[in-house]
């Protein structure tokens, strides 16, 4: 099991928009490694005949009919927004392009 | 930054282009991909939302079965394999128009893969076109984002904006993303191949009836990837990705511009940046967007809230049986049946009138008559009203009915135009309009004969010419009679009467 480097933790934090300073990175990187090692012990138990599982229940094809159901009113939708304007969610200036 | 653009002819002499196209198709389902909110275009802001498509905590998505059906039909029409089992995945990134902070998409298990579409680039000299086989890598299901408008700054764009306002009505509308493999060997045809491909996809989507297929409204959006490599080198160069190119003409122009731009960079010994570009409709150029490099780290993982999709082979075969005739094949067939010239056919397709003409013919009109009405009179009215032909309030059945009345000599072409006025104004059936507006040609021989006598009396010189055998002069008398009859006469019958009386 390869170790998660401090740089990788910094990169992940950046992708997740979590602002970590140097002291926090020093503190958290080793802790994350301990967690990864603990989880990795599962691969010692599962044999080659056990494929990685994303869904524990063997269900497929759970579909919904294409029928409109009432949702929220604009008022309800915006009620939890820190700021709203012109019936829209107001968000801070966007830096850079959409992805 | 000033850019050196190499003339297109020089680019293709020295470089091989490689194209790649990603097309997003917004499906026309009633509801969104993962919730029951309406998926229609143009509602008041944030009135088509619910906890699921707003990404509120605890909300659980459920897949729209109709969207899966449409995805499979698109895959089959593109000659793809349909996955026996596939999952949704979370594509993680932050952007305010995506409320969950991830897009539910598909990653390494698309629902459709390994297909192809043959497209034909017309020959500019009217000869046989050249056909290219476009290999399809995949078609996968995902969801659309909301819409941001940027406030402040100079021109409503991101740069310089003070803040943004977001409407989530579009967030969660089903999208199918169709991705090609690199398209090689197109040479100087690259811009035309790109355009022909997007056009063929649009035709296919229309024929399948799975989307509004309106590029101008963003229900079909194309991203154009392009790279250049030294001619004959067989390598792939670094590509740029021009996003959201929203018309067929723009697709062609974007490819052409990027080829010239890449060549300029490579000629100067530089290297092309792998980045997204924005296309500008006004001058046909592109400008730098976002550099791709490490921002590309989407940390995909299987969506735990949605169970896998495993379409049974029976279902797939049932859907295969619903596929329409391939649009290109259909076009060739109809041209043969109708006896249209290449030019007439191209004009008909170009005007978006193919289906309308087909339906008008099916309703009993002669092909040339159907073509004439849709491409002249009705095209002009659609143009005046700023709508598509298909949106005009005249149906193919009505056009066939009007033509039948012309064939029966109840009305003439000129009166038919007034019938179309009535149809567009919602005044009822063609017969009702003719009755209400008093449009029928006068079949009363007495009245017609009197009008001819009057015209002869008023134009003795012309009458003499006709008596002397100068039949070409008859036109002036016919014109006078038609004027007298306010256009409501059968010009053929008037001509007969004039010649009879002056023989
Ligand atoms: Zn919803």
Coordinates of C-alpha atoms and ligand atoms in Angstrom, one line a residue:
Chain A
X1 CA 0.0 0.0 0.0
X2 CA 1.6 3.2 -1.2
X3 CA 1.7 6.2 1.1
X4 CA -0.4 9.3 0.4
X5 CA 2.1 12.1 0.1
X6 CA 1.7 15.5 1.7
X7 CA 1.6 17.0 -1.8
X8 CA -1.2 14.7 -2.8
X9 CA -3.2 15.7 0.3
X10 CA -2.6 19.3 -0.6
X11 CA -3.9 18.6 -4.2
X12 CA -7.0 16.8 -2.9
X13 CA -7.7 19.6 -0.5
X14 CA -7.4 22.0 -3.3
X15 CA -9.8 20.0 -5.5
X16 CA -12.3 19.8 -2.6
X17 CA -11.9 23.5 -2.0
X18 CA -10.7 22.9 1.6
X19 CA -8.1 25.5 2.7
X20 CA -5.4 23.7 4.6
X21 CA -2.3 25.6 6.0
X22 CA 1.1 23.9 6.3
X23 CA 0.6 22.9 9.9
X24 CA -2.7 21.3 9.1
X25 CA -1.2 19.4 6.1
X26 CA 1.6 18.1 8.4
X27 CA -0.9 17.0 10.9
X28 CA -3.5 15.5 8.5
X29 CA -1.4 13.7 5.9
X30 CA -0.1 11.0 8.3
X31 CA -3.6 10.6 9.8
X32 CA -5.1 10.0 6.4
X33 CA -2.5 7.3 5.8
X34 CA -3.5 5.5 9.0
X35 CA -7.1 5.5 7.8
X36 CA -6.1 4.2 4.3
X37 CA -4.0 1.4 5.9
X38 CA -6.9 0.4 8.1
X39 CA -9.3 0.2 5.1
X40 CA -6.6 -1.6 3.1
X41 CA -6.8 -4.5 5.5
X42 CA -10.1 -5.5 3.8
X43 CA -8.1 -6.5 0.7
X44 CA -6.4 -9.1 2.9
X45 CA -9.7 -10.7 3.6
X46 CA -11.3 -10.6 0.2
X47 CA -10.0 -13.3 -2.2
X48 CA -9.5 -12.8 -5.9
X49 CA -13.0 -14.2 -6.5
X50 CA -14.6 -11.2 -4.8
X51 CA -14.9 -8.3 -7.3
X52 CA -14.9 -4.8 -5.9
X53 CA -18.5 -3.9 -5.0
X54 CA -20.2 -0.5 -5.5
X55 CA -23.7 -1.6 -4.7
X56 CA -24.2 -4.1 -1.9
X57 CA -27.8 -5.1 -3.0
X58 CA -28.0 -6.9 -6.3
X59 CA -30.7 -4.7 -7.8
X60 CA -30.7 -3.3 -11.3
X61 CA -33.1 -1.2 -13.5
X62 CA -34.9 0.8 -10.9
X63 CA -36.7 3.2 -13.2
X64 CA -39.2 5.9 -12.7
X65 CA -42.1 6.6 -15.2
X66 CA -41.6 9.8 -17.2
X67 CA -44.4 11.6 -15.4
X68 CA -44.2 15.1 -13.8
X69 CA -44.6 15.3 -10.1
X70 CA -45.0 18.6 -8.3
X71 CA -41.7 19.9 -6.9
X72 CA -41.0 23.1 -5.0
X73 CA -42.2 26.6 -5.7
X74 CA -39.5 29.2 -6.4
X75 CA -40.2 30.7 -3.0
X76 CA -39.6 27.4 -1.3
X77 CA -36.6 26.6 -3.4
X78 CA -35.0 30.0 -2.6
X79 CA -35.9 29.9 1.1
X80 CA -32.7 28.3 2.1
X81 CA -30.5 30.5 -0.1
X82 CA -28.2 32.9 1.7
X83 CA -29.0 35.5 -1.1
X84 CA -31.5 35.6 -3.9
X85 CA -32.3 38.1 -6.6
X86 CA -34.7 38.1 -9.5
X87 CA -36.0 34.7 -8.4
X88 CA -32.5 33.3 -8.8
X89 CA -29.8 32.1 -6.4
X90 CA -27.3 34.8 -6.0
X91 CA -23.7 33.5 -5.8
X92 CA -20.3 35.2 -5.5
X93 CA -18.4 36.2 -8.6
X94 CA -17.3 33.1 -10.5
X95 CA -13.6 32.9 -11.2
X96 CA -12.6 31.0 -14.3
X97 CA -14.6 28.9 -16.7
X98 CA -17.2 26.3 -16.1
X99 CA -15.8 22.8 -16.6
Chain B
X1 CA -2.0 38.2 -27.7
X2 CA -1.7 38.4 -31.4
X3 CA -1.8 35.2 -33.3
X4 CA -0.4 34.2 -36.6
X5 CA -3.0 32.5 -38.7
X6 CA -1.8 30.4 -41.6
X7 CA -4.0 30.5 -44.7
X8 CA -6.2 27.3 -44.9
X9 CA -4.7 26.1 -48.2
X10 CA -1.2 26.2 -46.7
X11 CA -2.3 24.4 -43.6
X12 CA -3.6 21.4 -45.5
X13 CA -0.5 21.3 -47.7
X14 CA 1.7 20.7 -44.7
X15 CA -0.4 19.3 -41.9
X16 CA -2.9 16.4 -41.2
X17 CA -5.8 17.5 -39.1
X18 CA -7.4 15.1 -36.5
X19 CA -10.9 16.0 -35.4
X20 CA -12.9 14.8 -32.4
X21 CA -16.5 15.8 -31.7
X22 CA -18.5 15.6 -28.5
X23 CA -22.2 16.4 -28.9
X24 CA -24.5 16.9 -26.1
X25 CA -28.2 16.1 -26.9
X26 CA -30.8 17.4 -24.5
X27 CA -33.6 14.8 -24.5
X28 CA -37.3 15.9 -24.8
X29 CA -38.6 13.7 -22.0
X30 CA -41.4 15.1 -19.9
X31 CA -39.3 15.0 -16.7
X32 CA -35.7 15.4 -15.7
X33 CA -33.1 12.5 -15.5
X34 CA -33.3 11.8 -11.8
X35 CA -36.5 13.5 -10.6
X36 CA -40.0 14.2 -11.7
X37 CA -39.5 18.0 -12.3
X38 CA -40.7 19.1 -15.8
X39 CA -37.9 19.2 -18.4
X40 CA -39.5 21.9 -20.6
X41 CA -37.7 24.9 -21.9
X42 CA -38.5 28.5 -20.8
X43 CA -40.3 28.3 -17.4
X44 CA -40.0 31.1 -14.9
X45 CA -36.7 30.9 -13.0
X46 CA -36.5 28.1 -10.3
X47 CA -40.1 26.9 -10.8
X48 CA -39.0 23.5 -12.1
X49 CA -37.0 22.3 -9.2
X50 CA -37.2 19.9 -6.3
X51 CA -34.9 18.7 -3.5
X52 CA -33.2 16.2 -5.8
X53 CA -32.2 18.5 -8.6
X54 CA -31.3 21.2 -6.1
X55 CA -28.9 18.8 -4.4
X56 CA -30.5 19.2 -1.0
X57 CA -29.3 16.8 1.7
X58 CA -31.1 13.5 1.8
X59 CA -32.8 13.7 -1.6
X60 CA -32.6 10.5 -3.5
X61 CA -32.4 10.3 -7.3
X62 CA -34.4 7.7 -9.4
X63 CA -33.6 7.1 -13.1
X64 CA -36.1 8.2 -15.7
X65 CA -36.8 5.0 -17.7
X66 CA -37.8 7.0 -20.8
X67 CA -34.4 8.7 -20.8
X68 CA -32.7 5.2 -20.7
X69 CA -34.9 4.2 -23.6
X70 CA -33.9 7.2 -25.6
X71 CA -30.2 6.6 -24.8
X72 CA -30.5 3.1 -26.1
X73 CA -32.3 4.1 -29.3
X74 CA -29.6 6.8 -30.0
X75 CA -26.9 4.2 -29.4
X76 CA -28.6 1.7 -31.7
X77 CA -29.1 4.3 -34.4
X78 CA -25.3 5.0 -34.2
X79 CA -24.6 1.3 -34.7
X80 CA -23.3 1.0 -31.1
X81 CA -23.1 -2.0 -28.8
X82 CA -25.5 -1.6 -25.9
X83 CA -24.0 -2.3 -22.5
X84 CA -25.4 -5.4 -20.7
X85 CA -24.7 -3.7 -17.4
X86 CA -23.5 -0.2 -16.6
X87 CA -23.4 2.3 -13.8
X88 CA -23.7 6.0 -13.3
X89 CA -20.7 7.8 -11.8
X90 CA -20.1 11.0 -10.0
X91 CA -18.0 13.6 -11.8
X92 CA -16.8 15.8 -9.0
X93 CA -16.2 19.5 -9.5
X94 CA -17.4 22.8 -8.2
X95 CA -19.4 25.3 -10.2
X96 CA -22.5 27.2 -9.0
X97 CA -24.7 26.0 -11.8
X98 CA -24.3 22.4 -10.6
X99 CA -25.9 22.4 -7.2
X100 CA -24.7 18.9 -6.0
X101 CA -21.0 19.8 -6.6
X102 CA -20.9 16.7 -8.8
X103 CA -22.5 15.8 -12.1
X104 CA -24.2 12.4 -12.3
X105 CA -22.7 11.0 -15.4
X106 CA -21.2 7.7 -16.7
X107 CA -17.5 7.1 -16.6
X108 CA -15.9 3.9 -17.9
X109 CA -19.2 2.1 -18.4
X110 CA -21.2 4.0 -21.0
X111 CA -24.6 2.7 -22.0
X112 CA -23.6 2.6 -25.7
X113 CA -20.1 2.2 -27.3
X114 CA -18.2 1.2 -30.4
X115 CA -20.5 2.5 -33.1
X116 CA -20.2 4.5 -36.3
X117 CA -22.0 7.0 -38.6
X118 CA -21.4 7.5 -42.3
X119 CA -21.6 11.1 -43.4
X120 CA -21.4 12.5 -46.9
X121 CA -19.7 15.8 -47.7
X122 CA -21.3 17.3 -50.8
X123 CA -19.2 17.9 -53.8
X124 CA -19.0 21.7 -54.4
X125 CA -19.3 21.1 -58.2
X126 CA -22.5 19.2 -57.8
X127 CA -20.8 15.8 -58.4
X128 CA -20.9 12.7 -56.2
X129 CA -20.1 13.6 -52.6
X130 CA -17.4 11.9 -50.5
X131 CA -18.4 9.6 -47.7
X132 CA -16.5 9.4 -44.4
X133 CA -17.1 6.8 -41.7
X134 CA -17.1 8.5 -38.3
X135 CA -16.3 6.0 -35.5
X136 CA -18.3 6.5 -32.4
X137 CA -16.4 5.8 -29.2
X138 CA -19.4 6.1 -26.8
X139 CA -22.7 7.6 -26.0
X140 CA -23.5 8.0 -22.3
X141 CA -26.2 9.4 -20.1
X142 CA -25.8 12.4 -17.9
X143 CA -27.6 15.5 -16.7
X144 CA -27.5 19.2 -17.7
X145 CA -26.5 22.0 -15.4
X146 CA -28.4 25.1 -14.4
X147 CA -28.0 28.5 -16.1
X148 CA -26.0 31.4 -14.7
X149 CA -26.3 35.0 -15.6
X150 CA -23.5 37.3 -14.7
X151 CA -24.3 40.6 -13.1
X152 CA -22.1 43.7 -13.3
X153 CA -19.1 44.1 -15.5
X154 CA -19.5 45.4 -19.0
X155 CA -21.2 42.8 -21.1
X156 CA -22.8 40.1 -19.0
X157 CA -19.9 37.8 -19.2
X158 CA -18.0 36.1 -16.5
X159 CA -15.0 38.4 -16.6
X160 CA -15.5 41.5 -14.6
X161 CA -18.9 40.4 -13.2
X162 CA -19.7 41.3 -9.6
X163 CA -21.8 38.3 -8.9
X164 CA -23.9 35.7 -10.7
X165 CA -27.6 34.6 -10.5
X166 CA -28.5 31.0 -11.0
X167 CA -31.7 29.4 -12.3
X168 CA -31.8 25.6 -11.8
X169 CA -34.7 24.8 -14.1
X170 CA -32.3 23.2 -16.5
X171 CA -30.3 21.4 -13.9
X172 CA -31.0 17.7 -14.2
X173 CA -32.5 17.6 -17.7
X174 CA -31.3 14.4 -19.4
X175 CA -28.4 14.7 -21.7
X176 CA -26.8 12.1 -24.0
X177 CA -23.2 12.8 -24.8
X178 CA -21.9 11.3 -28.0
X179 CA -18.2 11.1 -28.4
X180 CA -16.3 10.2 -31.6
X181 CA -12.9 8.5 -31.8
X182 CA -10.3 10.7 -33.5
X183 CA -11.3 11.4 -37.0
X184 CA -8.3 11.1 -39.3
X185 CA -7.6 11.4 -43.0
X186 CA -10.1 14.2 -43.7
X187 CA -7.4 16.7 -45.0
X188 CA -8.9 19.8 -46.5
X189 CA -12.4 18.4 -45.9
X190 CA -12.0 18.5 -42.1
X191 CA -14.3 21.6 -41.6
X192 CA -16.9 20.1 -43.9
X193 CA -16.7 16.7 -42.3
X194 CA -17.2 18.2 -38.9
X195 CA -20.2 20.1 -40.1
X196 CA -21.7 17.1 -42.0
X197 CA -21.3 14.9 -38.9
X198 CA -23.1 17.4 -36.6
X199 CA -25.8 17.8 -39.2
X200 CA -26.1 14.0 -39.6
X201 CA -26.4 13.6 -35.8
X202 CA -29.1 16.3 -35.7
X203 CA -31.0 14.6 -38.5
X204 CA -30.8 11.3 -36.7
X205 CA -32.0 12.9 -33.4
X206 CA -34.9 14.5 -35.3
X207 CA -35.8 11.2 -36.9
X208 CA -35.7 9.4 -33.6
X209 CA -37.9 12.1 -32.0
X210 CA -35.8 12.1 -28.8
X211 CA -35.0 15.8 -28.7
X212 CA -36.1 19.2 -29.9
X213 CA -32.8 19.2 -31.7
X214 CA -32.7 23.0 -31.7
X215 CA -29.0 24.1 -31.9
X216 CA -30.0 27.7 -31.4
X217 CA -31.7 26.9 -28.1
X218 CA -28.8 24.7 -27.0
X219 CA -30.7 21.4 -27.1
X220 CA -27.8 20.1 -29.3
X221 CA -24.4 21.5 -28.4
X222 CA -21.1 20.5 -30.0
X223 CA -17.6 20.6 -28.6
X224 CA -15.0 20.5 -31.4
X225 CA -11.6 19.0 -30.7
X226 CA -8.8 19.6 -33.2
X227 CA -5.1 18.9 -33.5
X228 CA -2.6 19.0 -36.3
X229 CA 0.4 16.8 -37.0
X230 CA 3.0 17.2 -39.7
X231 CA 1.7 15.8 -42.9
X232 CA 2.4 12.0 -43.2
X233 CA 3.8 11.8 -39.7
X234 CA 1.0 9.6 -38.4
X235 CA 1.2 11.0 -34.9
X236 CA -1.5 12.9 -33.0
X237 CA -0.8 16.5 -32.1
X238 CA -1.9 18.4 -28.9
X239 CA -5.6 19.2 -29.2
X240 CA -7.7 22.2 -28.3
X241 CA -11.3 21.8 -27.4
X242 CA -13.7 24.5 -28.6
X243 CA -16.8 24.4 -26.4
X244 CA -20.5 25.0 -27.2
X245 CA -20.4 25.7 -30.8
X246 CA -24.0 26.3 -31.5
X247 CA -24.7 26.2 -35.2
X248 CA -23.6 24.0 -38.2
X249 CA -21.9 26.9 -39.8
X250 CA -20.0 27.7 -36.6
X251 CA -18.8 24.1 -36.4
X252 CA -17.2 24.5 -39.8
X253 CA -15.8 27.9 -39.0
X254 CA -14.4 26.8 -35.7
X255 CA -12.5 23.9 -37.3
X256 CA -11.2 26.1 -40.0
X257 CA -10.0 28.8 -37.5
X258 CA -8.4 26.3 -35.2
X259 CA -6.5 24.7 -38.0
X260 CA -5.1 28.1 -39.1
X261 CA -4.3 29.0 -35.5
X262 CA -2.6 25.7 -34.6
X263 CA -0.5 25.9 -37.8
X264 CA 0.6 29.4 -36.8
X265 CA 1.8 28.2 -33.5
X266 CA 3.6 25.1 -34.8
X267 CA 5.2 27.0 -37.7
X268 CA 6.7 29.4 -35.1
X269 CA 8.2 26.4 -33.3
X270 CA 5.7 26.7 -30.4
X271 CA 3.6 24.1 -28.9
X272 CA -0.2 24.1 -28.8
X273 CA -1.7 24.4 -25.3
X274 CA -4.1 21.7 -24.3
X275 CA -7.0 23.9 -23.3
X276 CA -10.7 24.7 -23.8
X277 CA -11.5 27.5 -26.2
X278 CA -14.5 29.7 -26.7
X279 CA -16.0 30.3 -30.2
X280 CA -17.1 33.8 -31.2
X281 CA -19.9 33.9 -33.6
X282 CA -19.3 37.5 -34.6
X283 CA -15.9 37.0 -36.2
X284 CA -15.4 33.2 -36.4
X285 CA -12.4 33.2 -34.0
X286 CA -11.8 31.3 -30.8
X287 CA -10.2 32.6 -27.6
X288 CA -8.5 30.8 -24.7
X289 CA -10.7 29.4 -22.0
X290 CA -9.4 27.2 -19.3
X291 CA -6.1 25.2 -19.3
X292 CA -6.9 21.6 -19.0
X293 CA -3.9 20.0 -17.2
X294 CA -4.7 19.1 -13.5
X295 CA -8.1 20.7 -13.3
X296 CA -9.1 17.5 -15.2
X297 CA -9.0 15.6 -12.0
X298 CA -12.7 14.7 -11.5
X299 CA -12.3 11.9 -9.1
X300 CA -15.0 9.8 -10.7
X301 CA -16.6 7.1 -8.6
X302 CA -19.7 4.9 -9.0
X303 CA -22.9 6.6 -7.9
X304 CA -24.0 4.8 -4.8
X305 CA -27.5 6.3 -4.9
X306 CA -28.4 4.7 -8.3
X307 CA -28.5 1.0 -9.0
X308 CA -26.9 -0.3 -12.2
X309 CA -28.7 -0.2 -15.5
X310 CA -28.8 -3.6 -17.2
X311 CA -31.0 -3.5 -20.3
X312 CA -32.3 -6.9 -21.2
X313 CA -31.5 -8.1 -24.7
X314 CA -35.2 -8.4 -25.4
X315 CA -35.7 -4.7 -24.6
X316 CA -32.8 -3.7 -26.8
X317 CA -34.3 -5.7 -29.7
X318 CA -37.7 -4.2 -29.1
X319 CA -36.2 -0.7 -29.3
X320 CA -34.1 -1.6 -32.3
X321 CA -37.4 -2.4 -34.1
X322 CA -38.6 1.2 -33.4
X323 CA -35.7 2.8 -35.2
X324 CA -36.6 5.1 -38.1
X325 CA -35.1 4.8 -41.5
X326 CA -31.6 6.3 -41.6
X327 CA -32.1 9.9 -42.8
X328 CA -29.4 9.8 -45.5
X329 CA -30.9 6.6 -46.9
X330 CA -34.4 8.0 -46.7
X331 CA -33.3 11.1 -48.6
X332 CA -31.9 9.1 -51.5
X333 CA -35.1 7.1 -51.6
X334 CA -37.4 10.1 -51.6
X335 CA -35.4 11.9 -54.2
X336 CA -35.9 8.9 -56.5
X337 CA -39.6 8.7 -55.8
X338 CA -40.2 12.4 -56.3
X339 CA -38.0 12.9 -59.3
X340 CA -36.3 15.9 -57.7
X341 CA -33.0 17.2 -59.1
X342 CA -30.0 17.3 -56.7
X343 CA -30.5 21.0 -56.4
X344 CA -34.2 20.7 -55.6
X345 CA -33.5 18.0 -53.1
X346 CA -30.7 20.0 -51.4
X347 CA -32.9 23.1 -51.2
X348 CA -35.7 21.1 -49.7
X349 CA -33.5 19.6 -47.1
X350 CA -31.7 22.9 -46.5
X351 CA -35.1 24.6 -45.8
X352 CA -35.9 22.0 -43.3
X353 CA -38.9 21.0 -45.5
X354 CA -38.2 17.4 -46.2
X355 CA -40.7 15.9 -43.7
X356 CA -43.2 18.6 -44.6
X357 CA -43.0 17.8 -48.3
X358 CA -43.2 14.1 -47.6
X359 CA -46.3 14.5 -45.5
X360 CA -47.9 16.9 -48.0
X361 CA -47.2 14.3 -50.8
X362 CA -48.6 11.6 -48.5
X363 CA -51.8 13.8 -48.2
X364 CA -52.2 13.7 -51.9
X365 CA -50.3 16.6 -53.5
X366 CA -47.9 16.2 -56.4
X367 CA -44.2 16.4 -55.1
X368 CA -43.3 19.5 -57.2
X369 CA -46.4 21.3 -56.0
X370 CA -45.7 20.4 -52.4
X371 CA -42.1 21.6 -52.8
X372 CA -43.2 24.8 -54.4
X373 CA -45.5 25.9 -51.6
X374 CA -43.2 25.0 -48.8
X375 CA -40.1 26.5 -50.3
X376 CA -41.5 29.7 -51.7
X377 CA -44.7 31.0 -50.2
X378 CA -44.5 29.3 -46.8
X379 CA -40.8 29.7 -46.4
X380 CA -41.2 33.4 -47.0
X381 CA -43.9 33.6 -44.3
X382 CA -41.9 31.6 -41.9
X383 CA -39.0 33.9 -42.5
X384 CA -41.1 37.0 -42.0
X385 CA -42.4 35.6 -38.7
X386 CA -38.9 34.5 -37.6
X387 CA -40.0 30.9 -37.1
X388 CA -39.0 27.5 -38.5
X389 CA -41.2 26.1 -41.3
X390 CA -42.4 23.4 -38.9
X391 CA -43.6 26.0 -36.5
X392 CA -45.8 27.7 -39.1
X393 CA -49.6 27.3 -38.3
X394 CA -50.1 25.5 -41.6
X395 CA -50.1 21.7 -41.7
X396 CA -49.0 19.5 -44.6
X397 CA -52.6 18.2 -44.9
X398 CA -53.8 21.8 -45.4
X399 CA -51.2 22.5 -48.0
X400 CA -52.3 19.3 -49.9
X401 CA -56.0 20.5 -49.6
X402 CA -55.1 23.9 -51.0
X403 CA -53.3 22.3 -53.9
X404 CA -56.2 20.0 -54.5
X405 CA -58.4 23.1 -54.9
X406 CA -55.9 24.6 -57.3
X407 CA -55.9 21.3 -59.3
X408 CA -59.7 21.4 -59.4
X409 CA -59.5 25.0 -60.6
X410 CA -61.6 26.2 -57.7
X411 CA -58.8 28.7 -57.0
X412 CA -55.6 29.7 -58.7
X413 CA -52.1 30.1 -57.3
X414 CA -52.7 33.8 -56.5
X415 CA -55.9 33.1 -54.6
X416 CA -54.2 30.1 -52.9
X417 CA -51.8 32.7 -51.3
X418 CA -54.8 34.4 -49.8
X419 CA -56.0 31.0 -48.5
X420 CA -52.7 30.6 -46.7
X421 CA -53.2 34.1 -45.2
X422 CA -56.5 32.8 -43.8
X423 CA -55.0 29.6 -42.6
X424 CA -52.2 31.5 -40.8
X425 CA -54.9 33.7 -39.2
X426 CA -56.8 30.7 -38.0
X427 CA -59.9 31.3 -40.1
X428 CA -60.8 27.7 -40.5
X429 CA -60.4 25.1 -43.3
X430 CA -59.4 26.1 -46.8
X431 CA -63.0 25.7 -48.0
X432 CA -64.3 27.9 -45.2
X433 CA -61.7 30.6 -45.9
X434 CA -62.6 30.5 -49.6
X435 CA -66.3 30.9 -48.8
X436 CA -65.8 33.6 -46.1
X437 CA -63.3 35.6 -48.2
X438 CA -65.2 35.0 -51.4
X439 CA -62.0 33.7 -53.1
X440 CA -63.2 31.1 -55.5
X441 CA -62.5 31.7 -59.2
X442 CA -65.5 32.8 -61.1
X443 CA -66.8 29.8 -63.0
X444 CA -69.8 31.8 -64.2
X445 CA -69.2 31.8 -68.0
X446 CA -71.5 34.7 -68.6
X447 CA -69.6 37.0 -66.2
X448 CA -66.3 35.8 -67.6
X449 CA -67.5 36.3 -71.2
X450 CA -68.7 39.8 -70.3
X451 CA -65.3 40.7 -68.8
X452 CA -63.5 39.5 -71.9
X453 CA -65.8 41.5 -74.2
X454 CA -65.1 44.6 -72.0
X455 CA -61.3 44.1 -72.2
X456 CA -61.5 43.7 -76.0
X457 CA -63.6 46.8 -76.3
X458 CA -61.2 48.8 -74.1
X459 CA -58.1 47.6 -75.9
X460 CA -58.9 47.6 -79.7
X461 CA -55.2 47.8 -80.7
X462 CA -54.3 44.7 -78.8
X463 CA -57.3 42.9 -80.1
X464 CA -56.3 43.7 -83.7
X465 CA -52.9 42.3 -83.1
X466 CA -54.3 39.1 -81.9
X467 CA -56.7 39.0 -84.8
X468 CA -53.6 39.3 -87.0
X469 CA -52.2 36.2 -85.4
X470 CA -49.8 37.8 -82.8
X471 CA -50.9 35.5 -80.0
X472 CA -48.2 36.8 -77.7
X473 CA -50.3 39.9 -77.3
X474 CA -53.0 37.9 -75.6
X475 CA -51.2 38.2 -72.3
X476 CA -52.1 41.9 -72.0
X477 CA -55.8 41.1 -72.5
X478 CA -55.7 38.2 -70.1
X479 CA -54.1 40.6 -67.5
X480 CA -56.9 43.1 -68.0
X481 CA -59.6 40.5 -67.6
X482 CA -57.9 39.1 -64.4
X483 CA -57.7 42.6 -63.0
X484 CA -61.4 43.1 -63.8
X485 CA -62.2 39.8 -62.1
X486 CA -60.0 40.8 -59.1
X487 CA -57.8 37.8 -59.8
X488 CA -60.7 35.4 -59.2
X489 CA -60.6 33.8 -62.6
X490 CA -58.9 30.8 -64.2
X491 CA -56.3 32.4 -66.4
X492 CA -56.3 29.3 -68.7
X493 CA -60.1 29.6 -69.4
X494 CA -59.7 33.4 -69.9
X495 CA -57.0 32.7 -72.5
X496 CA -59.3 30.3 -74.3
X497 CA -62.2 32.8 -74.4
X498 CA -60.0 35.6 -75.6
X499 CA -58.6 33.5 -78.5
X500 CA -62.1 32.2 -79.3
X501 CA -63.6 35.6 -79.6
X502 CA -60.7 37.0 -81.7
X503 CA -60.2 34.1 -84.0
Ligands
LIG1 ZN1 -36.2 18.0 -9.5

